[in-house]
Amino acid sequence: MMQDAPIENPVTAEPPVGGRALAFAGLTPRRRSQLAQLGIITTLDLLNWLPRRYEQFQNGLPITQIKAGQMVTVQGMVVQTRLHRRRPMRFEALLEDASGRCVLTWFNRRDLADKIKPETLLHAAGKAGTYKGRIQLVQPEIKLVEKIEAVPPRDGIEPVYPASADLSKRFIADLVAQHLEECLADIVEWFSEAYLLERHLIPLRQAYRRLHQPTSTPEIVRAQRTIAYHEIILFQLALEIRRYHQKHSTVAEKLRTDDRVDQRIRALIPFELTPAQNRVIADLRRDLSHRDPMNRLLQGDVGSGKTVVALYAMLMAVAAGKQTALLAPTELLAEQHFESISHLLSGSRVQVELLTAGAAPAKRADIIARLKSGELHLVIGTHALLSDPVEFGHLALLVVDEQHKFGVQQRAMLRHRQANVHTLVMTATPIPRTLAMTYFGDLDVSIIDGLPPGRHPVITRKVTSEQLPEVYQYMQQQIRDGRQVYVVAPAIEDGVSELDSVTAVLTDLTRHLPTDIRVEPMHSRLAAEQRHQTMDQFRAGHIHVLVSTTIIEVGVDVPNATIMLIRQAERFGLAQLHQLRGRIGRSNLKSVCILCSDDDSDEAKARLDALVKNASGFRVAEEDLRLRGMGEMVGTRQSGMPEFLFPDFLLEIPFLQMTRRDAAVVIAADPHLIAPENARLRHEVYRRYESTLLLADVA
Ligand code: ADP
Ligand code: MG
């Protein structure tokens, strides 16, 4: 057992909040810059480069006793080697110990052929499998030795570090092992031992030591929990600070919600709203009748009918003589919204315009002028709406569609616009409730569950490319019955990668389908004008098959399109596949989504099966979470959401609630974290969240 060093915060010269720049003797500038590329610049960065997983090795087993599936170390003598030059290049070594023989196999490691020869003695460590009746280790780690030792080469639990092309797992493991104490010295504890103990946590320094030099699984879990607590509480503090700020500094327009307004709005909607839609509308009416700015997230599966609910709220703003804006992440979606909303409002006096980056200068100037004067009631657009020359006379409500699709920068611009304005953000990327609670901790959440009446869940099937001719046959027959088809490909043009492209699929389809079936491409490199035309013609039924990239992922609404074929489906994320699938199943016609994939890895199979089995986006999201872990799901830099080292703890509701409670207590007593005992927390919170969306406008 390892002894934990005593916990002490050095009284003098407290280390800097982010740690010290790495300056170990022997660390070359080249290595340093390779580390920097991974974001490892300081001692604390290195500590935070945590093992991705741990391997429990069975040591020194005689080869004949090894079973497939075990992590093992073996030692012995190479008796034979073989280099298979055909792709994928494979190098094999037959290893013998006193009990028997096993095979070591590497792919694309021609270099080993010079290193490993008959009579070479070595240690190998890896996962055992079987190949042609023999035990085999694939891609094992090896060490050449002078003689076979009695002592096994490894012991117990081995951390496995994430690596890069330049830096191997081994290099990082050695670096951490050699300098662990030096790095740990830069940790300053944030909380007292008593505080931590009450929460079944351990001091930070101890936690890091246990994660890098693990001794048992329960200890690893306790250490992970400790670090999770520290990172999640920072996030909760940032949210609390922002909530506090919003409550004390902003007021919005109070909008009228009487029955006359309600009736006038409903008269414009051509269908009966579902109970779920009405429930959300009640939420919105309640929110909008207050001066506190609404800050609501509307979640609903693809096709659940969020737009019309948003339109209701927007018309409340118009009825009050104010302005409202609908923001969409792509031009295509903005165009679609403009199309359908101006259609619905054609009989009314509401003035609606579309403003995108591609708008003609004169038109653009006109819209900007009318927005400023307040004359224009409702504007639909892309992030062009957020850019500088655009000013609103009296904006009361901002609606953001497919919010998760906006980048970090755009969100920051958005925040800026949001002050003193009611905001409704919508997303169809279904987020399990716990996640919503965490990530949108300062938002109220409404959910539309269920689809409009008469809809059938989309039937999803998996095929391989060998079956494509049958799929084309089926498409053709459906087109003869009057239906339309989407084909989605992962790339636009053929390139160096092995991705199926829109261009290639287009050629393929023209070859397989009769000439009277019209097939057209759709992707972001087409001119806006062209895209517009193609969408119009597809909507009108003149184009039968649209071969597209994921550009159609959000919002496109063509109810007569009932077949979707997704090529190389394994290339897309689960959430994205579900979104894509949401383009069909938009009428009372039967819809079929065909996932084409030749990837027979377990991972690809599991993911695609999740879609075949689950029609509901919420179920798909849960599966996604299970398969990928939470970090991958939402914690990407791109989404603008903070990354967590241990995001899975966000799924533990009691844990999450504890962090939230603890943060609330701190902020209630010291809203700006200026008390001396909160100095460390203040540094950490602002270091992490000042420049991001959370505290940018608060600091
Ligand atoms: P999403 O939630 O994915 O944004 P949309 O708002 O685009 O979904 O709605 C999908 C389709 O369902 C649209 O064609 C819309 O007109 C239609 N729709 C919405 N609500 C209803 C309803 N209550 N009854 C019938 N059709 C509806
Ligand atoms: Mg939508």
XYZ file of C-alpha atoms and ligand atoms in Angstrom:
727
model
C 0.000 0.000 0.000
C 1.166 3.417 -0.844
C 1.305 6.057 1.808
C -0.407 9.345 1.033
C 1.733 12.377 1.699
C 0.447 14.640 4.471
C -1.941 17.277 3.239
C -0.610 20.721 3.590
C -1.015 23.954 1.783
C 2.380 25.560 1.706
C 2.074 28.736 3.686
C 4.452 30.717 1.581
C 4.577 31.049 -2.186
C 1.332 29.335 -3.064
C 1.708 27.715 -6.494
C -0.078 29.444 -9.355
C -3.703 28.450 -9.912
C -3.054 26.569 -13.112
C 0.199 24.953 -12.003
C 3.747 25.636 -13.227
C 5.007 25.304 -16.760
C 6.574 21.898 -17.300
C 10.326 22.184 -16.905
C 11.582 18.749 -16.061
C 15.225 18.071 -16.639
C 15.542 15.956 -19.754
C 12.276 17.091 -21.286
C 13.324 18.321 -24.719
C 11.691 21.317 -26.417
C 10.340 18.952 -29.048
C 8.655 16.802 -26.422
C 7.376 19.916 -24.706
C 5.743 21.165 -27.851
C 4.241 17.737 -28.526
C 2.795 17.810 -25.030
C 1.524 21.330 -25.579
C -0.352 20.087 -28.592
C -2.333 17.892 -26.244
C -2.934 20.892 -24.026
C -0.389 19.704 -21.469
C 1.569 22.813 -20.580
C 1.681 22.904 -16.807
C 2.146 20.466 -13.976
C -1.575 20.502 -13.317
C -2.336 19.825 -16.972
C -0.164 16.752 -16.706
C -1.977 15.622 -13.571
C -5.251 16.143 -15.346
C -4.116 13.954 -18.227
C -5.758 11.052 -16.514
C -5.653 7.424 -17.528
C -8.414 6.591 -19.938
C -8.805 3.216 -18.278
C -7.008 0.738 -16.106
C -5.862 -2.711 -16.953
C -5.615 -5.450 -14.443
C -2.822 -7.762 -15.484
C -2.474 -11.440 -14.677
C 1.222 -11.878 -14.347
C 3.575 -14.639 -15.101
C 0.929 -17.148 -16.152
C 2.328 -20.077 -18.091
C 1.193 -19.673 -21.695
C -0.919 -22.826 -21.614
C -2.985 -21.476 -18.742
C -3.933 -18.218 -20.416
C -7.562 -17.853 -21.421
C -8.932 -15.620 -24.136
C -10.117 -12.282 -22.796
C -7.540 -11.995 -20.004
C -5.061 -9.149 -19.738
C -1.767 -10.936 -19.332
C 1.947 -10.577 -19.314
C 4.034 -13.399 -20.730
C 7.731 -13.882 -21.038
C 9.594 -16.256 -23.257
C 11.758 -16.776 -26.302
C 10.810 -16.059 -29.876
C 11.083 -19.217 -31.927
C 9.846 -18.044 -35.278
C 8.786 -14.786 -36.990
C 6.896 -13.941 -40.103
C 6.189 -10.711 -41.989
C 3.015 -10.718 -44.124
C 3.461 -7.965 -46.643
C -0.028 -8.015 -48.024
C -2.249 -5.258 -46.648
C -2.892 -4.898 -43.829
C 0.780 -5.606 -43.200
C 1.121 -8.018 -40.342
C 4.121 -9.152 -38.299
C 3.898 -12.318 -36.236
C 6.218 -13.791 -33.647
C 5.806 -17.204 -32.109
C 6.717 -16.990 -28.419
C 7.588 -20.018 -26.323
C 7.836 -20.502 -22.589
C 8.322 -23.665 -20.546
C 4.663 -24.590 -20.941
C 3.897 -23.893 -24.573
C 3.628 -21.332 -27.347
C 1.527 -18.315 -28.248
C 1.418 -15.880 -31.151
C 2.191 -12.177 -30.916
C 0.713 -10.184 -33.777
C 1.202 -6.584 -34.848
C -0.312 -4.681 -37.723
C 1.650 -2.062 -39.644
C 4.758 -2.515 -37.570
C 7.321 -3.499 -40.151
C 9.981 -1.978 -37.890
C 9.564 -4.853 -35.469
C 10.862 -7.298 -38.050
C 14.339 -5.878 -37.516
C 14.034 -5.937 -33.776
C 12.464 -9.282 -33.067
C 14.284 -12.355 -34.368
C 14.311 -16.012 -33.438
C 15.942 -16.428 -30.012
C 14.998 -12.908 -28.916
C 13.915 -12.931 -25.277
C 11.045 -10.631 -24.410
C 8.196 -9.665 -22.129
C 4.871 -9.003 -23.776
C 1.734 -7.520 -22.261
C -1.682 -7.327 -23.800
C -5.102 -8.812 -24.153
C -5.290 -12.493 -24.959
C -7.414 -13.759 -27.800
C -7.318 -16.887 -29.898
C -6.256 -17.360 -33.470
C -6.353 -20.700 -35.230
C -6.632 -22.503 -31.917
C -3.611 -20.738 -30.387
C -3.500 -18.009 -27.792
C -2.674 -14.736 -29.478
C -1.825 -11.260 -28.212
C -2.617 -8.567 -30.743
C -0.564 -5.373 -30.716
C 1.052 -6.248 -27.348
C 3.476 -3.957 -25.611
C 6.879 -5.552 -25.415
C 10.202 -5.184 -23.757
C 13.295 -7.030 -24.961
C 15.256 -8.579 -22.091
C 18.584 -10.225 -21.515
C 17.216 -13.097 -19.541
C 13.898 -14.450 -18.351
C 13.271 -13.284 -14.823
C 11.498 -14.970 -11.998
C 9.737 -11.729 -11.060
C 6.827 -10.836 -13.331
C 7.483 -7.647 -15.314
C 4.385 -5.815 -14.194
C 2.305 -5.649 -11.149
C -1.363 -5.186 -10.574
C -3.353 -2.327 -12.047
C -1.821 -0.485 -14.923
C -3.067 2.971 -15.964
C -3.617 3.368 -19.696
C -3.113 6.949 -20.839
C -4.614 8.614 -23.859
C -1.814 9.108 -26.378
C -1.189 11.049 -29.574
C 0.565 10.198 -32.817
C 3.778 11.670 -31.418
C 3.528 10.623 -27.810
C 2.975 7.005 -26.902
C 1.002 5.791 -23.925
C 4.266 4.496 -22.519
C 6.024 7.853 -22.833
C 3.241 9.611 -20.985
C 3.025 6.901 -18.341
C 6.763 7.161 -17.700
C 6.693 10.940 -17.608
C 3.892 10.969 -15.058
C 5.473 8.221 -13.001
C 8.805 10.029 -12.826
C 7.412 13.433 -11.921
C 4.271 12.679 -9.990
C 5.438 14.091 -6.669
C 6.755 17.246 -8.294
C 3.384 17.845 -9.928
C 1.385 16.984 -6.831
C 3.298 19.638 -4.911
C 1.552 22.263 -7.041
C -1.909 21.247 -5.911
C -3.581 23.521 -3.425
C -6.558 22.023 -1.629
C -9.830 23.922 -2.040
C -11.740 22.421 0.802
C -10.941 21.351 4.331
C -10.561 17.681 5.109
C -13.635 17.786 7.329
C -15.740 19.237 4.516
C -14.553 16.524 2.159
C -14.993 13.747 4.668
C -18.614 14.751 5.230
C -19.160 14.147 1.526
C -17.206 10.895 1.395
C -14.478 12.561 -0.597
C -10.715 12.706 -0.177
C -8.219 15.548 -0.560
C -7.397 16.485 -4.141
C -3.756 15.618 -3.930
C -4.527 12.182 -2.647
C -7.105 11.712 -5.372
C -4.629 12.500 -8.133
C -2.050 10.191 -6.643
C -4.538 7.347 -6.554
C -5.565 7.860 -10.137
C -2.015 7.852 -11.434
C -0.713 5.145 -9.145
C -3.748 3.013 -8.559
C -3.794 0.267 -6.015
C -7.420 -0.872 -6.013
C -10.630 -0.288 -7.887
C -12.649 1.148 -4.981
C -9.870 3.660 -4.398
C -9.943 4.678 -8.036
C -13.682 5.268 -7.856
C -13.400 7.354 -4.698
C -10.672 9.437 -6.309
C -12.710 9.956 -9.462
C -15.666 11.018 -7.385
C -13.491 13.545 -5.615
C -12.226 15.098 -8.805
C -15.709 15.054 -10.284
C -16.957 16.958 -7.249
C -14.310 19.624 -7.702
C -15.011 20.136 -11.356
C -18.787 19.993 -11.099
C -18.954 22.391 -8.194
C -17.056 24.979 -10.240
C -19.629 24.633 -12.940
C -22.475 24.910 -10.454
C -20.875 27.992 -8.928
C -20.638 29.613 -12.339
C -24.294 28.847 -12.992
C -25.271 30.214 -9.590
C -23.352 33.416 -10.196
C -25.060 33.837 -13.494
C -28.493 33.134 -12.091
C -27.843 35.713 -9.404
C -26.718 38.237 -11.950
C -29.685 37.672 -14.215
C -32.153 37.965 -11.413
C -30.708 41.238 -10.244
C -29.976 43.036 -13.436
C -32.431 42.326 -16.210
C -36.051 43.045 -17.008
C -37.971 42.184 -20.138
C -41.248 43.229 -21.768
C -44.383 41.963 -20.106
C -46.576 40.514 -22.870
C -50.368 40.395 -22.942
C -51.906 36.968 -22.722
C -55.654 37.504 -22.803
C -58.107 35.206 -24.582
C -58.608 37.482 -27.554
C -54.942 37.328 -28.391
C -55.024 33.579 -27.862
C -57.934 33.172 -30.259
C -56.387 35.377 -32.905
C -53.192 33.386 -32.840
C -54.901 30.004 -32.905
C -56.973 31.070 -35.891
C -53.750 31.208 -37.909
C -52.727 27.639 -37.109
C -54.221 25.180 -39.593
C -54.360 22.182 -37.267
C -55.443 21.185 -33.807
C -52.581 21.500 -31.334
C -51.713 18.392 -29.342
C -52.091 18.339 -25.545
C -48.307 18.425 -25.223
C -48.088 21.513 -27.443
C -50.829 23.207 -25.438
C -49.025 22.431 -22.224
C -45.892 24.122 -23.495
C -47.888 27.096 -24.707
C -49.297 27.460 -21.189
C -45.702 27.502 -19.857
C -44.767 30.166 -22.373
C -47.785 32.344 -21.638
C -47.007 32.213 -17.953
C -43.347 33.143 -18.509
C -44.065 35.927 -20.955
C -46.535 37.638 -18.681
C -43.696 38.510 -16.282
C -41.019 41.141 -16.399
C -38.368 38.581 -15.485
C -36.889 37.510 -18.774
C -38.038 34.088 -19.844
C -35.194 31.669 -20.282
C -36.715 28.429 -21.458
C -35.483 25.363 -23.248
C -38.009 23.539 -25.374
C -37.097 19.942 -26.024
C -39.005 17.766 -28.401
C -38.119 14.918 -30.655
C -37.700 15.616 -34.346
C -41.073 16.230 -35.912
C -42.836 16.789 -32.616
C -44.022 20.217 -33.709
C -41.874 22.730 -31.904
C -42.007 25.408 -34.587
C -45.669 26.174 -34.246
C -45.311 26.463 -30.483
C -42.508 28.950 -30.954
C -44.617 30.787 -33.493
C -47.354 31.122 -30.909
C -44.963 32.862 -28.525
C -43.619 35.045 -31.309
C -47.100 36.174 -32.226
C -47.692 37.122 -28.595
C -44.797 39.534 -28.960
C -46.216 40.875 -32.220
C -49.663 41.263 -30.677
C -48.062 43.397 -27.978
C -46.622 45.664 -30.676
C -43.101 44.352 -30.166
C -40.613 42.557 -32.362
C -39.441 38.997 -32.392
C -36.681 37.056 -34.111
C -36.203 33.415 -35.008
C -32.649 32.287 -35.328
C -31.687 29.141 -37.238
C -28.263 27.511 -37.489
C -28.259 27.044 -41.280
C -29.496 29.071 -44.207
C -31.420 26.093 -45.450
C -33.384 25.865 -42.228
C -33.930 29.626 -42.044
C -35.295 29.532 -45.581
C -37.618 26.672 -44.661
C -38.942 28.499 -41.637
C -39.463 31.636 -43.641
C -41.337 29.691 -46.256
C -43.721 27.991 -43.854
C -44.198 30.890 -41.461
C -44.874 33.473 -44.138
C -47.331 30.996 -45.617
C -49.184 30.712 -42.307
C -49.172 34.464 -41.834
C -50.091 35.363 -45.399
C -53.606 36.342 -44.377
C -52.465 38.523 -41.496
C -50.864 41.941 -41.257
C -47.749 40.593 -39.613
C -44.650 41.674 -41.502
C -42.138 38.857 -41.912
C -38.687 38.898 -43.502
C -35.741 36.584 -43.997
C -32.231 37.825 -43.298
C -29.269 35.615 -44.094
C -25.648 36.297 -44.954
C -26.472 35.740 -48.609
C -29.151 38.452 -48.799
C -28.817 41.063 -51.542
C -27.343 44.334 -50.192
C -30.387 46.469 -50.965
C -32.774 43.975 -49.414
C -30.500 43.640 -46.436
C -30.317 47.388 -45.901
C -34.079 47.613 -46.099
C -34.589 44.876 -43.515
C -32.045 46.415 -41.190
C -33.763 49.788 -41.428
C -37.175 48.310 -40.708
C -35.821 46.344 -37.773
C -34.392 49.486 -36.318
C -37.574 51.495 -36.763
C -39.615 48.681 -35.265
C -41.777 48.453 -38.348
C -40.794 44.879 -39.117
C -42.496 42.484 -36.698
C -40.923 39.135 -37.251
C -37.543 38.344 -38.689
C -36.111 34.938 -39.447
C -32.431 34.469 -40.059
C -29.094 32.884 -39.410
C -26.370 34.278 -37.184
C -26.292 37.206 -39.619
C -29.072 38.481 -37.378
C -26.638 38.791 -34.523
C -24.030 40.715 -36.417
C -23.322 44.298 -35.702
C -25.343 46.476 -38.025
C -28.517 44.700 -36.952
C -30.377 46.616 -34.289
C -33.899 46.107 -33.097
C -36.318 48.916 -32.265
C -37.984 46.832 -29.577
C -37.124 43.196 -29.560
C -39.179 41.323 -26.963
C -38.584 37.657 -27.779
C -35.725 35.778 -29.324
C -36.266 32.181 -30.434
C -33.240 30.020 -31.181
C -33.942 26.883 -33.151
C -31.687 23.825 -32.962
C -29.647 25.603 -30.367
C -27.032 22.850 -30.088
C -25.955 23.555 -33.650
C -24.594 26.983 -32.874
C -20.909 27.434 -32.275
C -19.303 28.910 -29.228
C -18.738 32.296 -30.749
C -22.255 32.576 -32.011
C -23.530 31.697 -28.587
C -21.478 34.435 -27.047
C -23.011 36.894 -29.522
C -26.356 35.475 -28.623
C -25.866 36.082 -24.937
C -25.117 39.640 -25.754
C -28.419 40.016 -27.583
C -30.303 38.178 -24.902
C -30.052 40.778 -22.200
C -33.515 42.091 -21.337
C -35.168 39.856 -23.875
C -37.298 36.759 -23.414
C -35.527 33.764 -24.850
C -36.798 30.433 -26.053
C -34.230 27.916 -27.200
C -35.277 24.746 -28.940
C -33.454 21.527 -29.474
C -34.299 18.185 -30.953
C -31.138 16.572 -29.763
C -32.878 14.851 -26.978
C -31.064 15.227 -23.755
C -31.865 12.995 -20.834
C -33.359 14.959 -17.994
C -30.336 14.843 -15.747
C -28.242 16.320 -18.474
C -30.679 19.067 -19.179
C -30.681 19.838 -15.523
C -26.949 20.147 -15.496
C -26.115 21.732 -18.748
C -29.015 24.051 -18.794
C -29.075 24.514 -15.072
C -30.229 28.077 -15.462
C -32.961 27.316 -17.952
C -36.497 26.164 -17.398
C -37.321 23.139 -19.462
C -40.487 22.260 -21.360
C -40.876 19.018 -23.218
C -43.121 18.042 -26.085
C -43.483 14.321 -25.786
C -45.119 12.383 -28.563
C -45.731 13.238 -32.177
C -48.669 14.947 -33.872
C -51.643 12.595 -34.353
C -51.574 10.056 -37.181
C -47.796 9.727 -37.336
C -46.180 6.307 -37.438
C -42.769 5.662 -36.030
C -40.132 5.347 -38.735
C -39.171 1.752 -39.509
C -35.393 1.394 -39.494
C -33.405 -1.364 -41.200
C -29.749 -2.191 -41.596
C -28.221 -3.368 -44.875
C -24.755 -3.900 -46.335
C -23.684 -2.402 -49.636
C -24.172 -5.788 -51.280
C -27.885 -5.337 -50.709
C -27.986 -1.892 -52.327
C -29.437 -3.144 -55.628
C -32.458 -4.430 -53.697
C -32.699 -1.108 -51.888
C -32.670 0.739 -55.219
C -35.377 -1.586 -56.445
C -37.481 -0.734 -53.410
C -36.856 2.976 -53.871
C -37.947 2.800 -57.461
C -41.163 1.072 -56.531
C -41.892 3.632 -53.804
C -41.212 6.473 -56.229
C -43.681 4.901 -58.658
C -46.184 5.010 -55.786
C -45.602 8.739 -55.551
C -43.119 8.872 -52.681
C -39.794 10.713 -52.470
C -36.391 9.703 -51.195
C -33.392 11.126 -49.368
C -29.992 9.542 -49.774
C -27.390 10.801 -47.323
C -23.638 10.471 -47.855
C -20.825 11.485 -45.509
C -18.814 13.574 -48.001
C -19.459 15.989 -50.855
C -16.891 14.951 -53.403
C -14.570 12.030 -53.794
C -11.356 12.844 -52.058
C -8.448 11.170 -50.407
C -10.637 9.701 -47.705
C -12.642 6.571 -48.256
C -15.933 8.250 -47.631
C -18.872 7.756 -49.932
C -19.544 11.089 -51.537
C -22.643 12.799 -52.844
C -21.038 12.869 -56.287
C -20.279 9.148 -56.299
C -23.697 8.200 -54.972
C -25.304 10.407 -57.582
C -23.497 8.530 -60.350
C -24.349 5.223 -58.751
C -28.038 6.101 -58.580
C -28.258 7.427 -62.105
C -26.867 4.097 -63.220
C -29.355 2.046 -61.207
C -32.527 4.081 -61.625
C -34.525 4.664 -64.833
C -33.922 8.013 -66.506
C -37.356 9.445 -65.769
C -36.551 9.414 -62.067
C -34.969 12.723 -61.207
C -32.014 12.669 -58.845
C -30.366 15.891 -57.625
C -27.542 16.768 -55.236
C -27.761 18.981 -52.173
C -24.809 20.202 -50.152
C -23.239 23.328 -48.759
C -20.991 24.050 -51.752
C -23.934 24.717 -54.014
C -24.848 28.360 -54.457
C -27.702 29.544 -52.253
C -29.819 30.156 -55.324
C -29.281 26.611 -56.537
C -30.068 25.145 -53.133
C -33.214 27.148 -52.996
C -34.366 25.917 -56.372
C -33.564 22.326 -55.585
C -35.467 22.455 -52.307
C -38.448 24.100 -53.994
C -38.524 21.434 -56.642
C -38.097 18.655 -54.135
C -40.920 20.055 -52.043
C -43.079 20.292 -55.148
C -42.341 16.662 -55.987
C -40.464 17.346 -59.236
C -37.274 15.906 -57.828
C -37.676 12.318 -56.689
C -34.385 11.632 -54.990
C -32.302 14.154 -53.087
C -28.708 13.037 -52.577
C -27.394 15.113 -49.753
C -24.833 15.610 -47.069
C -26.005 16.114 -43.512
C -27.016 19.630 -44.487
C -30.604 18.388 -44.406
C -30.130 17.196 -40.849
C -32.091 19.983 -39.252
C -35.516 21.291 -39.962
C -36.182 20.228 -43.540
C -39.850 19.355 -43.756
C -41.113 17.507 -46.828
C -43.875 15.176 -45.637
C -44.045 13.238 -48.899
C -40.454 12.044 -48.539
C -40.769 8.707 -46.788
C -37.611 6.788 -47.648
C -34.141 7.593 -46.442
C -30.979 5.707 -47.269
C -27.904 6.596 -45.245
C -24.613 5.450 -46.771
C -21.740 4.525 -44.461
C -24.074 5.042 -41.562
C -21.348 4.096 -39.085
C -19.635 7.380 -39.912
C -22.301 9.408 -38.180
C -23.069 9.843 -34.505
C -26.202 8.314 -33.078
C -27.826 11.640 -32.336
C -27.083 12.787 -35.845
C -28.518 9.635 -37.395
C -31.650 10.116 -35.358
C -31.916 13.713 -36.534
C -31.448 12.642 -40.123
C -34.092 9.970 -39.724
C -36.394 12.694 -38.434
C -36.624 14.052 -41.981
C -38.993 11.194 -42.812
C -42.058 10.018 -40.924
C -43.596 13.465 -41.253
C -47.008 12.423 -42.499
C -49.391 9.551 -41.981
C -47.541 7.534 -44.633
C -45.315 4.642 -43.670
C -41.658 5.676 -43.609
C -38.533 3.564 -43.852
C -34.971 4.476 -42.968
C -32.243 2.227 -44.341
C -28.841 2.319 -42.714
C -26.171 1.013 -45.038
C -22.922 -0.074 -43.427
C -20.172 -2.574 -44.123
C -18.510 -2.028 -40.798
C -18.932 -5.208 -38.815
C -17.141 -4.074 -35.677
C -19.090 -4.641 -32.470
C -19.173 -0.948 -31.800
C -20.694 -0.006 -35.133
C -23.180 -2.821 -34.860
C -24.283 -1.828 -31.372
C -24.807 1.773 -32.416
C -26.805 1.025 -35.524
C -28.856 -1.579 -33.669
C -29.778 1.069 -31.135
C -31.469 2.972 -33.945
C -33.131 -0.097 -35.405
C -34.620 -0.930 -32.014
C -35.573 2.538 -30.787
C -37.772 5.000 -32.592
C -37.836 7.559 -29.795
C -35.087 10.093 -29.637
C -35.026 10.011 -25.879
C -34.365 6.279 -25.923
C -31.699 6.735 -28.573
C -30.043 9.369 -26.416
C -29.982 7.027 -23.452
C -28.431 4.280 -25.548
C -25.919 6.760 -26.882
C -25.038 7.699 -23.369
C -24.624 4.074 -22.394
C -22.467 3.249 -25.387
C -20.263 6.277 -25.447
C -20.314 7.593 -21.951
C -21.488 11.051 -21.235
C -18.265 12.883 -21.972
C -18.350 12.160 -25.633
C -21.979 12.965 -25.880
C -22.050 16.522 -24.761
C -18.663 17.487 -23.517
C -17.153 18.571 -26.760
C -15.347 21.844 -27.047
C -17.382 22.570 -30.109
C -20.680 22.533 -28.324
C -19.391 25.302 -26.110
C -20.250 23.255 -23.079
C -17.552 22.689 -20.521
C -15.645 19.463 -20.675
C -15.582 17.327 -17.624
C -12.934 14.803 -16.754
C -15.559 12.542 -15.236
C -18.825 13.452 -16.875
C -20.484 10.209 -15.864
C -20.974 11.596 -12.388
C -23.341 14.131 -13.892
C -25.738 11.255 -14.313
C -25.902 10.583 -10.610
C -28.753 12.781 -9.557
C -28.032 12.838 -5.800
C -24.424 13.751 -6.504
C -25.490 16.462 -8.887
C -27.959 17.830 -6.381
C -25.304 17.865 -3.706
C -22.990 19.994 -5.855
C -25.811 22.326 -6.708
C -26.837 22.722 -3.082
C -23.273 23.303 -1.994
C -22.783 25.940 -4.679
C -26.041 27.665 -3.779
C -24.982 27.912 -0.146
C -21.683 29.508 -1.108
C -23.214 32.041 -3.515
C -26.088 32.973 -1.214
C -23.551 33.997 1.408
C -21.011 35.509 -0.957
C -22.478 36.218 -4.428
C -19.240 37.555 -5.881
C -16.908 35.188 -4.100
C -14.987 38.010 -2.519
C -14.667 36.562 0.984
C -11.063 35.566 1.704
C -12.018 31.949 2.381
C -13.492 31.778 -1.116
C -10.462 33.234 -2.865
C -9.320 29.915 -4.256
C -12.792 29.067 -5.552
C -13.062 32.475 -7.131
C -9.768 32.001 -8.975
C -10.751 28.596 -10.172
C -14.273 29.543 -11.260
C -13.125 32.570 -13.199
C -10.143 30.812 -14.688
C -12.391 28.163 -16.069
C -15.540 30.077 -16.936
C -14.743 33.731 -17.382
C -14.034 33.560 -21.079
C -16.669 30.991 -21.883
C -20.321 31.543 -22.298
C -21.033 31.263 -18.626
C -19.451 34.284 -17.084
C -18.465 36.396 -20.054
C -21.086 39.025 -19.388
C -21.086 38.760 -15.634
C -17.501 39.420 -14.714
P -39.808 19.960 -35.054
O -40.251 19.796 -33.645
O -38.897 18.858 -35.480
O -39.244 21.320 -35.324
P -41.873 20.832 -36.795
O -42.236 21.990 -35.981
O -41.094 21.063 -38.029
O -41.111 19.762 -35.915
O -43.193 20.027 -37.126
C -43.203 18.883 -37.937
C -44.428 18.855 -38.804
O -45.576 18.579 -38.030
C -44.694 20.156 -39.523
O -45.084 19.839 -40.830
C -45.848 20.755 -38.750
O -46.629 21.573 -39.558
C -46.606 19.531 -38.312
N -47.383 19.692 -37.084
C -46.968 20.300 -35.951
N -47.927 20.239 -35.002
C -48.955 19.559 -35.533
C -50.263 19.157 -35.046
N -50.643 19.452 -33.803
N -51.050 18.471 -35.886
C -50.643 18.172 -37.127
N -49.456 18.523 -37.655
C -48.621 19.202 -36.873
Mg -37.612 22.138 -36.032
